[in-house]
Short mmCIF file of C-alpha atoms and ligand atoms in Angstrom, two decimals:
data_model
loop_
_atom_site.label_atom_id
_atom_site.label_comp_id
_atom_site.label_asym_id
_atom_site.label_seq_id
_atom_site.Cartn_x
_atom_site.Cartn_y
_atom_site.Cartn_z
CA UNK U 1 -10.46 71.52 -17.93
CA UNK U 2 -11.32 68.43 -19.95
CA UNK U 3 -10.80 68.12 -23.68
CA UNK U 4 -13.43 66.34 -25.72
CA UNK U 5 -13.21 64.91 -29.22
CA UNK U 6 -16.48 65.22 -31.12
CA UNK U 7 -16.56 62.74 -34.03
CA UNK U 8 -19.68 63.68 -35.95
CA UNK U 9 -20.19 64.22 -39.67
CA UNK U 10 -23.54 66.00 -39.51
CA UNK U 11 -22.46 69.59 -39.35
CA UNK U 12 -25.61 70.79 -37.64
CA UNK U 13 -25.20 68.33 -34.77
CA UNK U 14 -21.43 68.82 -34.53
CA UNK U 15 -21.89 72.58 -34.23
CA UNK U 16 -24.67 72.26 -31.70
CA UNK U 17 -22.66 69.89 -29.49
CA UNK U 18 -19.43 71.83 -29.96
CA UNK U 19 -21.05 75.12 -29.01
CA UNK U 20 -22.77 73.64 -25.99
CA UNK U 21 -19.68 71.92 -24.64
CA UNK U 22 -17.56 75.04 -25.08
CA UNK U 23 -20.18 77.06 -23.28
CA UNK U 24 -19.99 74.50 -20.46
CA UNK U 25 -16.26 75.13 -20.21
CA UNK U 26 -14.82 72.20 -22.17
CA UNK U 27 -12.14 72.34 -24.82
CA UNK U 28 -13.33 70.60 -27.99
CA UNK U 29 -12.03 69.30 -31.29
CA UNK U 30 -14.39 68.21 -34.07
CA UNK U 31 -13.58 65.40 -36.53
CA UNK U 32 -16.02 64.73 -39.36
CA UNK U 33 -14.77 61.44 -40.81
CA UNK U 34 -13.90 58.07 -39.29
CA UNK U 35 -10.19 58.18 -40.21
CA UNK U 36 -9.86 61.74 -38.89
CA UNK U 37 -11.58 60.76 -35.66
CA UNK U 38 -9.30 57.73 -35.21
CA UNK U 39 -6.15 59.73 -35.93
CA UNK U 40 -7.19 62.43 -33.49
CA UNK U 41 -8.20 59.96 -30.79
CA UNK U 42 -4.98 57.95 -31.17
CA UNK U 43 -3.00 61.17 -31.03
CA UNK U 44 -4.17 61.32 -27.43
CA UNK U 45 -4.82 64.28 -25.20
CA UNK U 46 -8.56 63.72 -24.98
CA UNK U 47 -10.42 63.07 -21.78
CA UNK U 48 -13.51 61.77 -23.58
CA UNK U 49 -14.65 60.91 -27.10
CA UNK U 50 -18.16 61.44 -28.46
CA UNK U 51 -18.36 59.02 -31.34
CA UNK U 52 -21.06 58.96 -33.99
CA UNK U 53 -21.65 55.50 -35.46
CA UNK U 54 -22.48 56.62 -39.00
CA UNK U 55 -19.23 58.31 -40.05
CA UNK U 56 -17.84 58.47 -43.61
CA UNK U 57 -14.63 56.55 -44.36
CA UNK U 58 -14.83 54.26 -41.33
CA UNK U 59 -17.84 53.76 -39.09
CA UNK U 60 -17.83 54.47 -35.39
CA UNK U 61 -17.64 50.80 -34.43
CA UNK U 62 -14.44 50.37 -36.42
CA UNK U 63 -12.99 53.58 -35.01
CA UNK U 64 -13.78 52.28 -31.53
CA UNK U 65 -12.32 48.85 -32.22
CA UNK U 66 -9.05 50.30 -33.47
CA UNK U 67 -8.89 52.87 -30.70
CA UNK U 68 -9.40 50.24 -28.02
CA UNK U 69 -6.53 48.20 -29.44
CA UNK U 70 -4.17 50.95 -28.31
CA UNK U 71 -6.09 52.88 -25.66
CA UNK U 72 -8.29 51.03 -23.25
CA UNK U 73 -8.74 54.00 -20.99
CA UNK U 74 -10.37 56.97 -22.69
CA UNK U 75 -14.14 57.05 -22.10
CA UNK U 76 -16.18 56.79 -25.30
CA UNK U 77 -19.84 57.74 -25.65
CA UNK U 78 -21.44 56.52 -28.87
CA UNK U 79 -23.95 58.73 -30.67
CA UNK U 80 -26.29 57.32 -33.21
CA UNK U 81 -29.44 57.85 -35.15
CA UNK U 82 -30.01 54.13 -35.20
CA UNK U 83 -31.88 53.34 -32.07
CA UNK U 84 -31.69 49.56 -32.39
CA UNK U 85 -30.76 47.54 -29.36
CA UNK U 86 -28.24 45.61 -31.48
CA UNK U 87 -26.19 48.75 -31.99
CA UNK U 88 -26.17 49.49 -28.29
CA UNK U 89 -25.01 46.00 -27.46
CA UNK U 90 -22.37 46.01 -30.19
CA UNK U 91 -21.12 49.40 -29.05
CA UNK U 92 -20.90 48.47 -25.41
CA UNK U 93 -19.23 45.15 -26.18
CA UNK U 94 -16.80 46.97 -28.42
CA UNK U 95 -15.65 49.01 -25.45
CA UNK U 96 -17.97 52.02 -25.47
CA UNK U 97 -18.72 53.39 -22.01
CA UNK U 98 -22.11 54.80 -22.86
CA UNK U 99 -24.57 55.27 -25.68
CA UNK U 100 -26.84 58.18 -26.53
CA UNK U 101 -29.49 57.75 -29.23
CA UNK U 102 -30.28 60.71 -31.48
CA UNK U 103 -32.10 62.93 -31.19
CA UNK U 104 -30.93 63.92 -27.72
CA UNK U 105 -31.26 67.04 -25.63
CA UNK U 106 -28.04 68.85 -24.92
CA UNK U 107 -28.49 68.77 -21.15
CA UNK U 108 -28.86 64.99 -21.36
CA UNK U 109 -25.61 64.71 -23.30
CA UNK U 110 -23.86 67.05 -20.87
CA UNK U 111 -24.99 65.00 -17.87
CA UNK U 112 -23.60 61.81 -19.45
CA UNK U 113 -20.34 63.50 -20.38
CA UNK U 114 -19.86 64.73 -16.82
CA UNK U 115 -20.73 61.35 -15.35
CA UNK U 116 -18.27 59.47 -17.57
CA UNK U 117 -15.51 61.99 -16.90
CA UNK U 118 -16.08 61.67 -13.18
CA UNK U 119 -15.89 57.87 -13.35
CA UNK U 120 -12.74 58.02 -15.45
CA UNK U 121 -11.18 60.39 -12.93
CA UNK U 122 -11.93 57.98 -10.12
CA UNK U 123 -10.45 55.08 -12.05
CA UNK U 124 -7.35 57.06 -12.90
CA UNK U 125 -6.79 57.60 -9.19
CA UNK U 126 -6.69 53.87 -8.60
CA UNK U 127 -3.08 53.42 -7.65
CA UNK U 128 -1.49 52.00 -4.54
CA UNK U 129 1.75 53.51 -3.29
CA UNK U 130 4.32 52.60 -0.71
CA UNK U 131 7.90 53.71 -0.41
CA UNK U 132 8.46 54.26 -4.10
CA UNK U 133 6.57 51.13 -5.09
CA UNK U 134 3.46 51.93 -7.09
CA UNK U 135 0.80 49.64 -8.51
CA UNK U 136 -1.57 51.02 -11.11
CA UNK U 137 -4.66 48.86 -10.69
CA UNK U 138 -6.15 50.00 -13.96
CA UNK U 139 -3.21 49.27 -16.25
CA UNK U 140 -1.82 46.50 -13.96
CA UNK U 141 1.56 48.15 -14.12
CA UNK U 142 4.09 48.12 -11.32
CA UNK U 143 6.86 50.66 -10.89
CA UNK U 144 9.65 51.06 -8.36
CA UNK U 145 10.81 54.66 -8.53
CA UNK U 146 11.04 55.36 -12.26
CA UNK U 147 11.59 51.75 -13.18
CA UNK U 148 8.75 49.66 -14.62
CA UNK U 149 8.76 46.18 -13.11
CA UNK U 150 7.42 43.29 -15.10
CA UNK U 151 5.11 41.29 -12.81
CA UNK U 152 3.05 38.26 -13.74
CA UNK U 153 -0.68 38.44 -12.97
CA UNK U 154 -0.19 36.40 -9.79
CA UNK U 155 2.79 38.43 -8.63
CA UNK U 156 0.80 41.61 -9.20
CA UNK U 157 -2.12 40.25 -7.19
CA UNK U 158 0.20 39.29 -4.34
CA UNK U 159 1.89 42.71 -4.38
CA UNK U 160 -1.55 44.33 -4.37
CA UNK U 161 -2.57 42.31 -1.33
CA UNK U 162 0.57 43.43 0.53
CA UNK U 163 0.02 47.08 -0.41
CA UNK U 164 -3.61 46.99 0.66
CA UNK U 165 -2.53 45.69 4.04
CA UNK U 166 0.79 47.43 4.56
CA UNK U 167 2.31 46.95 8.03
CA UNK U 168 -0.01 44.05 8.76
CA UNK U 169 1.26 40.52 9.11
CA UNK U 170 -0.41 38.34 6.49
CA UNK U 171 -0.32 34.63 7.06
CA UNK U 172 0.37 32.13 4.28
CA UNK U 173 -3.20 30.92 4.64
CA UNK U 174 -4.61 34.42 4.14
CA UNK U 175 -2.41 35.05 1.12
CA UNK U 176 -3.23 31.66 -0.37
CA UNK U 177 -6.96 32.14 -0.10
CA UNK U 178 -6.96 35.80 -1.21
CA UNK U 179 -4.48 35.58 -4.06
CA UNK U 180 -4.77 31.97 -5.20
CA UNK U 181 -8.32 31.49 -4.10
CA UNK U 182 -8.02 28.00 -2.75
CA UNK U 183 -8.30 26.63 0.72
CA UNK U 184 -5.29 26.26 2.86
CA UNK U 185 -3.00 23.49 1.80
CA UNK U 186 -0.47 23.08 4.60
CA UNK U 187 1.98 21.43 2.23
CA UNK U 188 2.04 24.23 -0.31
CA UNK U 189 5.01 26.54 -0.45
CA UNK U 190 3.67 28.59 -3.36
CA UNK U 191 3.37 31.73 -1.21
CA UNK U 192 7.02 31.52 -0.18
CA UNK U 193 8.06 31.01 -3.77
CA UNK U 194 6.12 34.07 -4.93
CA UNK U 195 7.32 36.22 -2.05
CA UNK U 196 10.83 35.33 -3.23
CA UNK U 197 9.94 36.44 -6.77
CA UNK U 198 8.60 39.74 -5.45
CA UNK U 199 11.67 40.34 -3.32
CA UNK U 200 13.85 39.80 -6.37
CA UNK U 201 11.79 42.18 -8.46
CA UNK U 202 10.76 44.84 -5.95
CA UNK U 203 13.67 44.88 -3.52
CA UNK U 204 14.90 42.30 -1.04
CA UNK U 205 13.93 44.06 2.19
CA UNK U 206 10.49 45.27 1.19
CA UNK U 207 8.68 42.17 2.41
CA UNK U 208 9.64 41.03 5.86
CA UNK U 209 9.33 37.47 7.15
CA UNK U 210 7.61 37.32 10.51
CA UNK U 211 8.73 34.00 11.86
CA UNK U 212 5.95 31.53 12.48
CA UNK U 213 3.30 34.05 11.35
CA UNK U 214 3.74 35.09 7.77
CA UNK U 215 4.85 38.16 5.86
CA UNK U 216 4.58 41.88 6.23
CA UNK U 217 5.13 44.75 3.80
CA UNK U 218 7.41 47.35 5.37
CA1 CA E 301 -23.48 60.43 -38.94
#
């Protein structure tokens, strides 16, 4: 079951949300100041954060900004009494996933919480796997077995293309246009160069040369 951090200084609202979410089966923690909310959120273990904007000590925007510097993933829903459009825009640009103006009905909040958790769950599942090679498309991290492999953005994109089309022969032209995004340049050997980089980093026999046709991920 999901754990939700409720950062809200108005006791009446915190209690109301806390009680409702617990009744809906969630585990909850309440923080009533900005610094407490940030410390709790950075401590991790939460599947979602409900973040009031008007918090003592540090406002919700600042909490969000600092949280996003270390955790891009956790869904954050901003709560606020201010119903100005500026706040919504600032919150969403600051990395909030959603925004609920006060006063709100509990069932409305619950629906948003469930929606954001569902989306986050789908994103978290966004990995490609093949023979011990794994690409996490959300964090852009590559691992071979337990080892993290440092790939450049272009190398990652090329590896992703191979994993999405495992066992298919991909021509240099296809790889050029999909990964580099430019039209076929018959003189370019950039694909061969990057395949060599990937072989060095991911294992020499992972990408097979199909003579006269291109490359294939085994
Ligand atoms: Ca408040």
